[in-house]
Amino acid sequence: LIASRRPLQSLGRLALAGTFSFAAALPFVIELIAGINAGAGGRGLFLTDADFAPAWAVLRHFGLFLIPLGVLALAVLGRRSWYVVPTAGLGIVGGLALGSSAAALALAATALFATVTVTSRIRGDRLAWALAALGSVAIAACERFTLIDRMNTMFKIYNGVWVVLALALAVVVLRSRNGQRRLVLATWLPLQIVGAINLPLGVAQAWLQPRITSPRPSLDGQAYLEARDPQTWFLVRALQGAARPGDVVAESAGPGYSKHTRIAMHTGLPTVVGWEWHLTQRGQSIEEIQARFEDLETLYGGGDRQAQRAVLDRYGVRWVVLADLENSRYGLQSDDLLSHVSGTIEVANRDG
């Protein structure tokens, strides 16, 4: 709208395009609303009251774009740079009042880019600076609002902000002339070189200090399992050869970011229940999650063959995993867990 010569006509077109886009995305919108209504720990969209990002983190993530855009914006304004002082000052005060230096920096950048947008006379320039302002205000919004949890709010919004700011910088570089282009390139290229050097350094660090030792060279992301966790390696390879797509696996379930649910992770097969935190994030009922944990306790607890059979039938379980992790998780004393349950047969066995 800012870049348009006929704002009202553009607003009508934008409304029409937005209507069609919303209709096309409606299934995803419904799922998003369900997730927001559930949220992690019962929270959906809420105001952030802690865990604010520092200003240096914003520069670290977006400095490659924000710094050259900021330098060029001040060059474009020239003697009119004082126009931005009142609004940028308000942004800084507002961000610091929230306790977030990142919000203060982002709001100040928003004020700068918005000022250039308003004062520019060329549509293409207004569009580029409006995109820069949009990216900056999105960064500030992450400091005030949280959708379900902080981590997912930050990295999901930041992914979009990178694209918006990169597009804004590309447009202003292509549209700038002579001294302004040299200025923005002189600011941007050193930052780009530093960013380019970081990639091979990161690859080298991963090679020299791997998180998990793995056979080399290899493109097999599961190659490390054979030496590190032979039982899981055997189970994964067996299921990859025998299971059909969509077969449900019953296995140990427990806290997130642990070994639990490892078969589903390595095979892609569905399992009875995953990590509670992530399921709650995605709008699943807490009562249903707990019921599934309890059903696994029944299945692995033994003692009632009819109850075990009912659990297998309820979830359509085709494969039941029984290894050291299940023995430890459910306190099992015997490997003969389901021999007395009708319709079950031992398919694969490995000692150790």
mmCIF file of N, CA, C and O in Angstrom, residues 13 49 51 70 122 129 135 212 218 314-315:
data_model
loop_
_atom_site.group_PDB
_atom_site.id
_atom_site.type_symbol
_atom_site.label_atom_id
_atom_site.label_comp_id
_atom_site.label_asym_id
_atom_site.label_seq_id
_atom_site.Cartn_x
_atom_site.Cartn_y
_atom_site.Cartn_z
ATOM 1 N N ARG A 13 -7.477 -4.772 -4.110
ATOM 2 C CA ARG A 13 -6.787 -5.928 -4.689
ATOM 3 C C ARG A 13 -6.154 -6.794 -3.611
ATOM 4 O O ARG A 13 -6.186 -8.022 -3.676
ATOM 5 N N ASP A 49 6.955 -12.534 29.204
ATOM 6 C CA ASP A 49 7.314 -11.863 30.454
ATOM 7 C C ASP A 49 8.719 -12.226 30.933
ATOM 8 O O ASP A 49 9.162 -11.786 31.991
ATOM 9 N N ASP A 51 12.788 -14.289 29.474
ATOM 10 C CA ASP A 51 13.588 -14.907 28.414
ATOM 11 C C ASP A 51 13.679 -14.018 27.177
ATOM 12 O O ASP A 51 13.546 -14.483 26.045
ATOM 13 N N GLY A 70 20.637 -0.103 7.478
ATOM 14 C CA GLY A 70 20.651 1.062 8.350
ATOM 15 C C GLY A 70 21.585 2.144 7.847
ATOM 16 O O GLY A 70 21.242 3.335 7.858
ATOM 17 N N ILE A 122 9.837 7.181 -4.905
ATOM 18 C CA ILE A 122 9.845 6.130 -5.927
ATOM 19 C C ILE A 122 9.205 4.869 -5.351
ATOM 20 O O ILE A 122 9.552 4.423 -4.245
ATOM 21 N N TRP A 129 11.950 -0.453 1.401
ATOM 22 C CA TRP A 129 12.068 0.030 2.774
ATOM 23 C C TRP A 129 10.886 -0.423 3.632
ATOM 24 O O TRP A 129 11.040 -0.652 4.842
ATOM 25 N N GLY A 135 10.224 -6.518 8.448
ATOM 26 C CA GLY A 135 11.109 -7.481 9.093
ATOM 27 C C GLY A 135 11.522 -7.042 10.486
ATOM 28 O O GLY A 135 11.557 -7.844 11.422
ATOM 29 N N ILE A 212 28.463 -37.097 17.854
ATOM 30 C CA ILE A 212 28.473 -38.544 18.019
ATOM 31 C C ILE A 212 29.467 -39.124 17.011
ATOM 32 O O ILE A 212 29.411 -38.803 15.825
ATOM 33 N N SER A 218 30.621 -41.588 5.171
ATOM 34 C CA SER A 218 29.323 -42.245 5.081
ATOM 35 C C SER A 218 28.221 -41.206 4.943
ATOM 36 O O SER A 218 28.286 -40.134 5.545
ATOM 37 N N ARG A 314 -6.440 -51.653 20.171
ATOM 38 C CA ARG A 314 -6.881 -50.246 20.215
ATOM 39 C C ARG A 314 -6.038 -49.368 19.282
ATOM 40 O O ARG A 314 -6.564 -48.465 18.627
ATOM 41 N N TYR A 315 -4.756 -49.639 19.221
ATOM 42 C CA TYR A 315 -3.870 -48.789 18.420
ATOM 43 C C TYR A 315 -3.395 -49.472 17.138
ATOM 44 O O TYR A 315 -2.593 -48.901 16.406
#
